[in-house]
Amino acid sequence: MSADFASSQGNFPNVRLRRLRQSPIIRNLVRETELNINDFVLPLFVKQGVNRRDPISSMPGHFQLSPDNLSAEIRELESLGISSVILFGIPGGKDAHASDSYSDNGIIQQATRIIKDVSPNMLVISDICCCEYTDHGHCGVIEERDGKKDVCNDRTLEILALQAESHAKAGVDILAPSGMMDGQVVVLRQALDLSNYQHIPILSYAVKYSSGLYGPFRQAAEGTPLFGDRKSYQMDPANANEALREAAQDIAEGADMIMVKPAHTYLDVIHRIKQKFPEIPMAAYHVSGEFAMIKAAAERGWINERQVALEVLTSIKRAGADIIINYFAKDLAKFL
């Protein structure tokens, strides 16, 4: 090798970065980002009924479970080392005001009691929203103004407060408001504190985009809007500065943790928020469409599912997420 070439390459040949990549043991030793099963939260879909384990066609390996089938599911999760779940409910009946969501015998309330009976230490997070419980599929109370239908922010907050109190009473450990209503965190915090649930944390979906990647979830949760869309309350995918404002507002209102949803397609947003608020625990939701794309490509033999899932979830953690809500948790628990 000529001296001129060597000098043009900076510190080469003295510095050879490939030295730290030459064996699995060395690569593991110097790895900067490590996934851990304790980082994962598994979503569960609980549907009113008996003896139901209905496959979700767009989400292979996931099911709508009736409450009587929850016990076996929770025991399996315990055996895999999974200690946290987030619940989404499909009630037996829906109405305009999401009544099942705040009924003491609602589907989430039933599910929580069953889980806590089977596994008192299983961490239960409940989604606080209206879309699965309303007969129109939107995330709140509908009002009509100037001939147009839209979600009424402040009337919806009243329902979310009732949900929060009811879920807390049932034994939920963490409440996760996801409706993107202005003021939802402070209203929930006040309602919880007044009902002597000061100890229950709020994990706010602070930054939830109006994404095209929620399709499989809406099938699973049976919450597709019957008219219009959710762009008047969920965020525009083109905006990142707005995400910082949303996160700052929810933190100021009392959120204990914040979330970005989706995750894989918003790594820049996760990173920016974590840099701005490093002290706040950060969750990211690797959503149903992101999961389904990997599953579909793997089924066709185009990619290695486990390798890609690990790569994607590692990238989410590398971007700044402390907690990853994801549908690969059971599969990766066996590997990790």
XYZ file of C-alpha atoms in Angstrom:
336
model
C 0.000 0.000 0.000
C 1.410 3.391 -0.944
C 2.061 5.997 1.762
C 0.029 8.540 -0.218
C -3.065 6.274 -0.207
C -2.727 5.519 3.514
C -2.404 9.180 4.437
C -5.509 10.038 2.419
C -7.614 7.663 4.530
C -7.265 9.482 7.852
C -5.989 7.111 10.558
C -6.092 3.992 8.372
C -4.413 1.471 8.684
C -4.011 2.079 12.430
C -7.801 2.430 12.839
C -9.738 -0.492 11.359
C -13.351 -0.417 12.478
C -13.933 -3.940 11.173
C -11.824 -5.273 14.061
C -14.886 -4.895 16.317
C -17.152 -6.805 13.907
C -15.137 -9.949 13.285
C -16.961 -12.371 15.631
C -20.365 -12.699 17.301
C -18.783 -12.415 20.760
C -17.072 -9.111 19.925
C -20.196 -7.752 18.215
C -22.265 -8.610 21.293
C -19.652 -7.051 23.567
C -19.724 -3.652 21.861
C -23.415 -3.564 20.915
C -24.893 -0.163 21.737
C -28.603 -1.018 21.796
C -30.085 -4.147 23.375
C -33.685 -5.285 23.225
C -35.085 -6.759 26.407
C -38.371 -8.556 26.932
C -39.107 -6.022 29.681
C -39.225 -3.333 26.958
C -42.277 -4.984 25.369
C -46.006 -4.471 25.867
C -48.333 -6.895 24.064
C -51.725 -5.669 22.793
C -54.697 -7.941 23.535
C -58.150 -7.707 21.937
C -60.947 -8.786 24.263
C -64.391 -9.394 22.776
C -67.667 -9.905 24.590
C -68.913 -13.469 24.362
C -68.034 -16.989 25.419
C -65.402 -19.411 24.129
C -64.180 -17.029 21.443
C -60.719 -17.183 19.969
C -61.369 -15.580 16.612
C -58.292 -15.257 14.359
C -57.513 -11.763 13.070
C -56.810 -12.471 9.410
C -54.612 -9.432 8.820
C -52.574 -10.062 11.981
C -51.382 -13.692 11.968
C -50.986 -15.141 15.443
C -53.411 -12.699 17.063
C -56.991 -13.268 18.124
C -60.110 -11.667 19.494
C -60.446 -13.386 22.872
C -63.552 -13.676 24.990
C -63.015 -13.064 28.714
C -63.165 -16.788 29.537
C -60.148 -17.412 27.282
C -58.002 -14.728 28.909
C -56.711 -16.890 31.743
C -54.909 -19.317 29.434
C -53.466 -16.420 27.424
C -52.111 -14.687 30.508
C -50.526 -17.890 31.809
C -48.784 -18.333 28.458
C -47.482 -14.769 28.582
C -46.164 -15.337 32.092
C -44.336 -18.454 30.918
C -42.673 -16.397 28.174
C -41.596 -13.667 30.565
C -44.000 -11.062 29.174
C -45.181 -8.926 32.064
C -47.160 -6.092 30.414
C -50.277 -5.967 28.240
C -52.440 -3.209 26.792
C -56.145 -3.989 26.437
C -58.564 -3.087 23.664
C -62.210 -4.010 24.126
C -64.938 -5.016 21.690
C -68.254 -4.704 23.552
C -71.432 -6.651 22.946
C -73.289 -3.461 22.091
C -72.339 0.025 20.959
C -74.045 3.394 21.211
C -73.412 7.051 20.483
C -71.849 7.746 23.890
C -69.572 4.704 24.328
C -71.464 3.576 27.441
C -69.726 0.192 27.711
C -66.395 1.944 28.071
C -67.322 3.295 31.507
C -69.703 0.571 32.708
C -68.505 -1.263 35.822
C -69.265 -4.473 33.913
C -67.777 -3.294 30.618
C -65.541 -5.555 28.586
C -62.266 -3.961 29.748
C -63.403 -3.961 33.350
C -64.252 -7.684 33.129
C -60.952 -8.465 31.424
C -58.914 -6.554 33.986
C -60.467 -8.371 36.924
C -59.819 -11.745 35.281
C -56.195 -10.898 34.526
C -55.570 -9.681 38.060
C -57.135 -12.838 39.506
C -54.871 -15.037 37.374
C -51.730 -12.925 37.607
C -51.731 -10.067 40.144
C -48.314 -8.933 38.926
C -49.240 -8.685 35.248
C -49.122 -4.989 34.342
C -52.414 -3.967 32.732
C -52.589 -0.837 30.578
C -55.990 0.196 29.277
C -56.644 2.228 26.171
C -58.836 5.212 27.052
C -60.823 6.117 23.945
C -64.299 5.785 22.465
C -63.789 4.391 18.958
C -64.330 0.723 19.883
C -67.503 1.544 21.821
C -69.365 4.050 19.629
C -71.853 2.991 16.994
C -70.272 5.477 14.563
C -66.652 4.397 15.140
C -65.236 7.805 15.999
C -63.162 8.624 19.074
C -65.740 10.757 20.824
C -69.179 12.355 20.895
C -70.349 13.564 17.473
C -71.805 17.013 16.977
C -72.984 18.688 13.791
C -71.933 22.225 12.895
C -72.671 23.968 9.634
C -73.874 20.695 8.173
C -70.671 18.851 9.033
C -70.201 16.122 11.611
C -67.159 16.177 13.873
C -66.057 15.003 17.307
C -66.881 17.429 20.098
C -63.695 17.751 22.125
C -65.060 18.863 25.512
C -68.088 16.569 25.661
C -65.767 13.688 24.838
C -63.525 14.634 27.774
C -66.436 13.978 30.122
C -66.709 10.397 28.841
C -62.951 9.845 29.017
C -62.975 10.891 32.667
C -65.721 8.348 33.404
C -63.700 5.673 31.586
C -60.586 6.487 33.570
C -62.347 6.202 36.922
C -64.072 2.958 35.937
C -60.887 1.337 34.646
C -58.963 2.395 37.733
C -61.686 0.926 39.954
C -61.423 -2.374 38.047
C -57.697 -2.618 38.777
C -55.945 -1.191 35.711
C -52.347 -0.201 36.474
C -51.761 2.465 33.792
C -54.257 4.509 31.771
C -53.413 5.363 28.163
C -55.627 8.058 26.602
C -55.416 7.725 22.815
C -58.190 9.901 21.393
C -56.022 12.993 20.768
C -58.542 15.250 22.471
C -57.126 18.574 23.660
C -56.930 18.588 27.458
C -57.417 14.836 27.879
C -54.443 14.381 30.199
C -55.318 17.126 32.677
C -58.979 16.037 32.780
C -58.011 12.417 33.476
C -55.457 13.454 36.074
C -57.997 15.561 37.918
C -60.645 12.829 37.769
C -58.236 10.199 39.065
C -56.924 12.387 41.855
C -60.399 13.348 43.032
C -61.327 9.650 43.177
C -58.243 8.784 45.248
C -56.323 7.197 42.351
C -53.360 9.543 42.594
C -50.998 6.572 42.296
C -52.120 5.527 38.807
C -49.826 6.792 36.016
C -50.977 8.185 32.681
C -49.275 7.015 29.503
C -50.463 9.559 26.981
C -50.682 8.896 23.270
C -49.236 12.380 23.009
C -48.281 12.051 19.347
C -50.717 9.938 17.354
C -50.696 10.399 13.625
C -53.595 9.995 11.215
C -51.846 7.041 9.634
C -52.778 4.606 6.894
C -51.132 1.858 8.949
C -54.037 1.259 11.349
C -56.140 -0.873 8.989
C -55.549 -4.282 10.609
C -56.115 -2.811 14.076
C -59.455 -1.373 13.036
C -60.465 -4.812 11.814
C -59.318 -6.369 15.088
C -60.969 -3.754 17.314
C -64.031 -3.355 15.070
C -63.651 0.405 15.245
C -63.610 1.676 11.666
C -65.435 5.040 11.349
C -68.753 4.786 9.513
C -68.245 8.212 7.959
C -65.423 10.660 7.397
C -61.975 10.176 8.877
C -59.981 11.132 11.978
C -57.841 13.870 10.476
C -59.511 16.610 12.513
C -58.080 15.177 15.730
C -55.169 12.881 14.816
C -51.949 14.482 13.580
C -50.905 15.195 10.003
C -48.084 12.742 9.064
C -46.189 15.642 7.476
C -45.683 17.443 10.811
C -42.845 16.972 13.289
C -42.613 20.345 15.062
C -46.257 19.954 16.017
C -45.340 16.663 17.692
C -43.019 18.542 20.042
C -45.876 20.864 20.986
C -48.225 17.938 21.615
C -45.660 16.188 23.805
C -44.855 19.361 25.742
C -48.542 20.051 26.355
C -49.263 16.559 27.686
C -46.201 16.620 29.929
C -47.305 19.992 31.309
C -50.776 18.548 31.961
C -49.323 15.738 34.067
C -48.539 12.816 31.742
C -46.131 10.405 33.430
C -45.128 8.801 30.123
C -45.697 9.745 26.502
C -46.104 7.774 23.304
C -45.497 8.148 19.584
C -47.732 6.144 17.228
C -46.868 4.694 14.699
C -43.232 3.919 15.481
C -41.203 2.524 12.591
C -42.269 5.248 10.163
C -41.750 8.019 12.749
C -38.278 7.271 14.113
C -37.266 10.897 13.570
C -40.149 12.061 15.760
C -39.285 9.579 18.513
C -35.686 10.778 18.453
C -36.560 14.480 18.510
C -38.975 14.116 21.407
C -36.550 11.999 23.412
C -33.816 14.572 22.865
C -36.168 17.339 23.994
C -37.574 15.470 27.022
C -34.947 12.882 28.030
C -36.318 12.576 31.542
C -39.795 11.396 30.429
C -40.243 7.662 29.743
C -40.999 7.247 26.038
C -43.229 4.581 24.516
C -43.581 3.834 20.822
C -46.333 1.760 19.236
C -45.216 -0.489 16.382
C -48.673 -0.630 14.873
C -50.726 -3.310 13.176
C -49.934 -2.237 9.610
C -46.211 -2.189 10.324
C -46.525 -5.688 11.805
C -48.699 -6.967 8.944
C -46.253 -5.802 6.252
C -43.408 -7.749 7.823
C -45.611 -10.815 8.266
C -46.840 -10.675 4.657
C -43.348 -10.291 3.204
C -42.068 -13.133 5.378
C -44.905 -15.422 4.319
C -43.871 -14.889 0.692
C -40.292 -15.735 1.533
C -38.991 -12.276 0.672
C -37.491 -11.547 4.098
C -36.449 -13.355 7.273
C -39.218 -12.458 9.715
C -37.257 -12.772 12.955
C -34.250 -10.887 11.615
C -36.363 -8.037 10.274
C -38.556 -7.831 13.383
C -35.475 -7.613 15.591
C -33.933 -5.011 13.307
C -37.044 -2.847 13.267
C -37.706 -3.011 17.007
C -34.031 -2.339 17.713
C -34.224 0.753 15.510
C -37.205 1.967 17.540
C -35.286 1.568 20.775
C -32.171 3.106 19.221
C -34.238 6.149 18.237
C -35.114 6.719 21.894
C -38.068 4.539 22.888
C -37.924 3.007 26.359
C -41.118 0.970 25.890
C -42.246 -0.716 22.671
C -45.868 -1.758 22.242
C -45.733 -4.443 19.557
C -47.330 -7.568 18.142
C -44.081 -9.558 17.875
C -43.662 -9.781 21.641
C -44.611 -13.458 21.996
C -42.453 -14.576 19.076
C -39.432 -12.563 20.127
C -39.777 -13.536 23.792
C -38.889 -17.097 22.789
C -35.783 -15.842 21.039
C -34.638 -13.149 23.458
